[in-house]
Amino acid sequence: MLNLESKLIIVEGRSDKEKVKKLVNDQVEIVCTNGTLGVERLEYLIETYQMDHRDVYILVDEDNAGKKLRKQLSKELPHATHIYIDKAFREVAATPESELAVALVSSHIMINPDFL
């Protein structure tokens, strides 16, 4: 059963999800898009995870595919909060844990203090 009280973070891939899950110390659900989404799949995810009624965070890579996905998600989820990683790291999975932890904390997501 969905916990609508929990926050929801949208990431691109499984390695991003595992990295974020390791850092977070909060009620957070992490959803993988597995890359760019088609309209039907995006609508399915929004409905299944009730994203219109939750605090949604978008955390994607700083590459062309990630920027395209962020733009697509922004249109469908205008209430979502965007979390950005430093362009130097390009990928969420390649971002050092301490840097990623700071980005998450700045969006009011509780992090295991060991990573700060």
PDB file of C-alpha atoms in Angstrom:
ATOM      1  CA  MET A   1       0.000   0.000   0.000  1.00  0.00           C
ATOM      2  CA  LEU A   2       1.267   3.466  -0.875  1.00  0.00           C
ATOM      3  CA  ASN A   3       2.208   5.786   1.922  1.00  0.00           C
ATOM      4  CA  LEU A   4       1.106   9.191   0.648  1.00  0.00           C
ATOM      5  CA  GLU A   5       2.967  10.754   3.572  1.00  0.00           C
ATOM      6  CA  SER A   6       6.260   9.596   2.116  1.00  0.00           C
ATOM      7  CA  LYS A   7       8.243  11.695  -0.286  1.00  0.00           C
ATOM      8  CA  LEU A   8       8.948  10.355  -3.744  1.00  0.00           C
ATOM      9  CA  ILE A   9      12.218  10.782  -5.621  1.00  0.00           C
ATOM     10  CA  ILE A  10      12.342  10.106  -9.351  1.00  0.00           C
ATOM     11  CA  VAL A  11      15.703   8.871 -10.646  1.00  0.00           C
ATOM     12  CA  GLU A  12      16.789   7.418 -13.970  1.00  0.00           C
ATOM     13  CA  GLY A  13      18.349   4.051 -13.215  1.00  0.00           C
ATOM     14  CA  ARG A  14      18.837   1.303 -10.675  1.00  0.00           C
ATOM     15  CA  SER A  15      22.372   2.440  -9.731  1.00  0.00           C
ATOM     16  CA  ASP A  16      20.980   5.938  -8.995  1.00  0.00           C
ATOM     17  CA  LYS A  17      18.225   4.406  -6.863  1.00  0.00           C
ATOM     18  CA  GLU A  18      20.663   2.268  -4.864  1.00  0.00           C
ATOM     19  CA  LYS A  19      22.981   5.206  -4.228  1.00  0.00           C
ATOM     20  CA  VAL A  20      20.169   7.496  -3.053  1.00  0.00           C
ATOM     21  CA  LYS A  21      18.586   4.750  -0.921  1.00  0.00           C
ATOM     22  CA  LYS A  22      21.935   4.259   0.852  1.00  0.00           C
ATOM     23  CA  LEU A  23      22.062   7.949   1.871  1.00  0.00           C
ATOM     24  CA  VAL A  24      18.454   8.684   2.793  1.00  0.00           C
ATOM     25  CA  ASN A  25      17.192   8.496   6.362  1.00  0.00           C
ATOM     26  CA  ASP A  26      13.631   9.606   5.628  1.00  0.00           C
ATOM     27  CA  GLN A  27      10.307   8.158   4.514  1.00  0.00           C
ATOM     28  CA  VAL A  28      11.102   8.191   0.815  1.00  0.00           C
ATOM     29  CA  GLU A  29       9.990   6.089  -2.104  1.00  0.00           C
ATOM     30  CA  ILE A  30      12.405   6.012  -5.032  1.00  0.00           C
ATOM     31  CA  VAL A  31      11.073   5.391  -8.534  1.00  0.00           C
ATOM     32  CA  CYS A  32      13.256   4.563 -11.549  1.00  0.00           C
ATOM     33  CA  THR A  33      12.234   5.769 -14.987  1.00  0.00           C
ATOM     34  CA  ASN A  34      14.891   3.649 -16.729  1.00  0.00           C
ATOM     35  CA  GLY A  35      15.595   6.503 -19.117  1.00  0.00           C
ATOM     36  CA  THR A  36      13.295   8.664 -21.198  1.00  0.00           C
ATOM     37  CA  LEU A  37       9.615   7.906 -20.793  1.00  0.00           C
ATOM     38  CA  GLY A  38       6.844   7.433 -23.276  1.00  0.00           C
ATOM     39  CA  VAL A  39       3.556   9.192 -22.554  1.00  0.00           C
ATOM     40  CA  GLU A  40       1.769   5.983 -21.525  1.00  0.00           C
ATOM     41  CA  ARG A  41       4.527   4.852 -19.159  1.00  0.00           C
ATOM     42  CA  LEU A  42       4.748   8.313 -17.587  1.00  0.00           C
ATOM     43  CA  GLU A  43       0.984   8.427 -17.047  1.00  0.00           C
ATOM     44  CA  TYR A  44       1.142   4.920 -15.562  1.00  0.00           C
ATOM     45  CA  LEU A  45       3.867   5.962 -13.082  1.00  0.00           C
ATOM     46  CA  ILE A  46       2.029   9.167 -12.098  1.00  0.00           C
ATOM     47  CA  GLU A  47      -1.172   7.246 -11.460  1.00  0.00           C
ATOM     48  CA  THR A  48       0.400   4.195  -9.801  1.00  0.00           C
ATOM     49  CA  TYR A  49       2.490   6.237  -7.364  1.00  0.00           C
ATOM     50  CA  GLN A  50      -0.151   8.977  -6.984  1.00  0.00           C
ATOM     51  CA  MET A  51       2.453  11.608  -7.798  1.00  0.00           C
ATOM     52  CA  ASP A  52      -0.124  14.386  -8.128  1.00  0.00           C
ATOM     53  CA  HIS A  53      -0.810  14.066  -4.383  1.00  0.00           C
ATOM     54  CA  ARG A  54       2.713  13.689  -2.995  1.00  0.00           C
ATOM     55  CA  ASP A  55       5.925  15.615  -2.506  1.00  0.00           C
ATOM     56  CA  VAL A  56       7.867  14.668  -5.624  1.00  0.00           C
ATOM     57  CA  TYR A  57      11.568  15.297  -6.213  1.00  0.00           C
ATOM     58  CA  ILE A  58      13.300  14.964  -9.569  1.00  0.00           C
ATOM     59  CA  LEU A  59      16.947  13.854  -9.401  1.00  0.00           C
ATOM     60  CA  VAL A  60      18.357  13.011 -12.822  1.00  0.00           C
ATOM     61  CA  ASP A  61      21.731  13.061 -14.545  1.00  0.00           C
ATOM     62  CA  GLU A  62      23.182  16.288 -15.925  1.00  0.00           C
ATOM     63  CA  ASP A  63      23.548  14.897 -19.429  1.00  0.00           C
ATOM     64  CA  ASN A  64      21.338  15.324 -22.510  1.00  0.00           C
ATOM     65  CA  ALA A  65      19.098  12.361 -21.645  1.00  0.00           C
ATOM     66  CA  GLY A  66      18.695  13.593 -18.066  1.00  0.00           C
ATOM     67  CA  LYS A  67      17.863  17.130 -19.171  1.00  0.00           C
ATOM     68  CA  LYS A  68      15.282  15.802 -21.629  1.00  0.00           C
ATOM     69  CA  LEU A  69      13.713  13.664 -18.897  1.00  0.00           C
ATOM     70  CA  ARG A  70      13.699  16.590 -16.422  1.00  0.00           C
ATOM     71  CA  LYS A  71      11.908  18.756 -18.989  1.00  0.00           C
ATOM     72  CA  GLN A  72       9.344  16.024 -19.667  1.00  0.00           C
ATOM     73  CA  LEU A  73       8.718  15.440 -15.957  1.00  0.00           C
ATOM     74  CA  SER A  74       8.435  19.190 -15.306  1.00  0.00           C
ATOM     75  CA  LYS A  75       5.541  19.453 -17.732  1.00  0.00           C
ATOM     76  CA  GLU A  76       3.609  16.578 -16.137  1.00  0.00           C
ATOM     77  CA  LEU A  77       4.588  17.315 -12.521  1.00  0.00           C
ATOM     78  CA  PRO A  78       4.809  21.113 -12.197  1.00  0.00           C
ATOM     79  CA  HIS A  79       4.709  20.839  -8.392  1.00  0.00           C
ATOM     80  CA  ALA A  80       7.860  18.685  -8.278  1.00  0.00           C
ATOM     81  CA  THR A  81      11.024  19.953  -6.631  1.00  0.00           C
ATOM     82  CA  HIS A  82      14.190  19.697  -8.698  1.00  0.00           C
ATOM     83  CA  ILE A  83      17.387  18.426  -7.145  1.00  0.00           C
ATOM     84  CA  TYR A  84      20.516  19.143  -9.170  1.00  0.00           C
ATOM     85  CA  ILE A  85      23.928  17.521  -9.028  1.00  0.00           C
ATOM     86  CA  ASP A  86      27.099  19.325 -10.023  1.00  0.00           C
ATOM     87  CA  LYS A  87      27.555  19.240 -13.803  1.00  0.00           C
ATOM     88  CA  ALA A  88      31.150  18.103 -13.266  1.00  0.00           C
ATOM     89  CA  PHE A  89      29.905  14.678 -12.106  1.00  0.00           C
ATOM     90  CA  ARG A  90      27.310  14.356 -14.933  1.00  0.00           C
ATOM     91  CA  GLU A  91      25.656  11.273 -13.394  1.00  0.00           C
ATOM     92  CA  VAL A  92      23.873  10.768 -10.087  1.00  0.00           C
ATOM     93  CA  ALA A  93      25.634   7.412  -9.664  1.00  0.00           C
ATOM     94  CA  ALA A  94      29.042   9.063 -10.220  1.00  0.00           C
ATOM     95  CA  THR A  95      28.420  11.885  -7.730  1.00  0.00           C
ATOM     96  CA  PRO A  96      30.379  11.494  -4.474  1.00  0.00           C
ATOM     97  CA  GLU A  97      28.124  10.499  -1.581  1.00  0.00           C
ATOM     98  CA  SER A  98      28.920  13.655   0.394  1.00  0.00           C
ATOM     99  CA  GLU A  99      27.976  15.888  -2.571  1.00  0.00           C
ATOM    100  CA  LEU A 100      24.761  13.970  -3.186  1.00  0.00           C
ATOM    101  CA  ALA A 101      23.889  14.100   0.513  1.00  0.00           C
ATOM    102  CA  VAL A 102      24.214  17.908   0.520  1.00  0.00           C
ATOM    103  CA  ALA A 103      21.970  18.168  -2.567  1.00  0.00           C
ATOM    104  CA  LEU A 104      19.321  16.002  -0.890  1.00  0.00           C
ATOM    105  CA  VAL A 105      19.499  17.850   2.442  1.00  0.00           C
ATOM    106  CA  SER A 106      19.081  21.173   0.653  1.00  0.00           C
ATOM    107  CA  SER A 107      15.701  19.842  -0.546  1.00  0.00           C
ATOM    108  CA  HIS A 108      14.700  18.925   3.019  1.00  0.00           C
ATOM    109  CA  ILE A 109      15.281  15.198   2.669  1.00  0.00           C
ATOM    110  CA  MET A 110      16.792  13.674   5.803  1.00  0.00           C
ATOM    111  CA  ILE A 111      20.135  11.977   5.255  1.00  0.00           C
ATOM    112  CA  ASN A 112      22.082   9.530   7.364  1.00  0.00           C
ATOM    113  CA  PRO A 113      24.489  11.924   9.161  1.00  0.00           C
ATOM    114  CA  ASP A 114      27.451   9.668   8.366  1.00  0.00           C
ATOM    115  CA  PHE A 115      27.344  10.987   4.797  1.00  0.00           C
ATOM    116  CA  LEU A 116      27.422  14.697   5.684  1.00  0.00           C
TER     117      LEU A 116
END
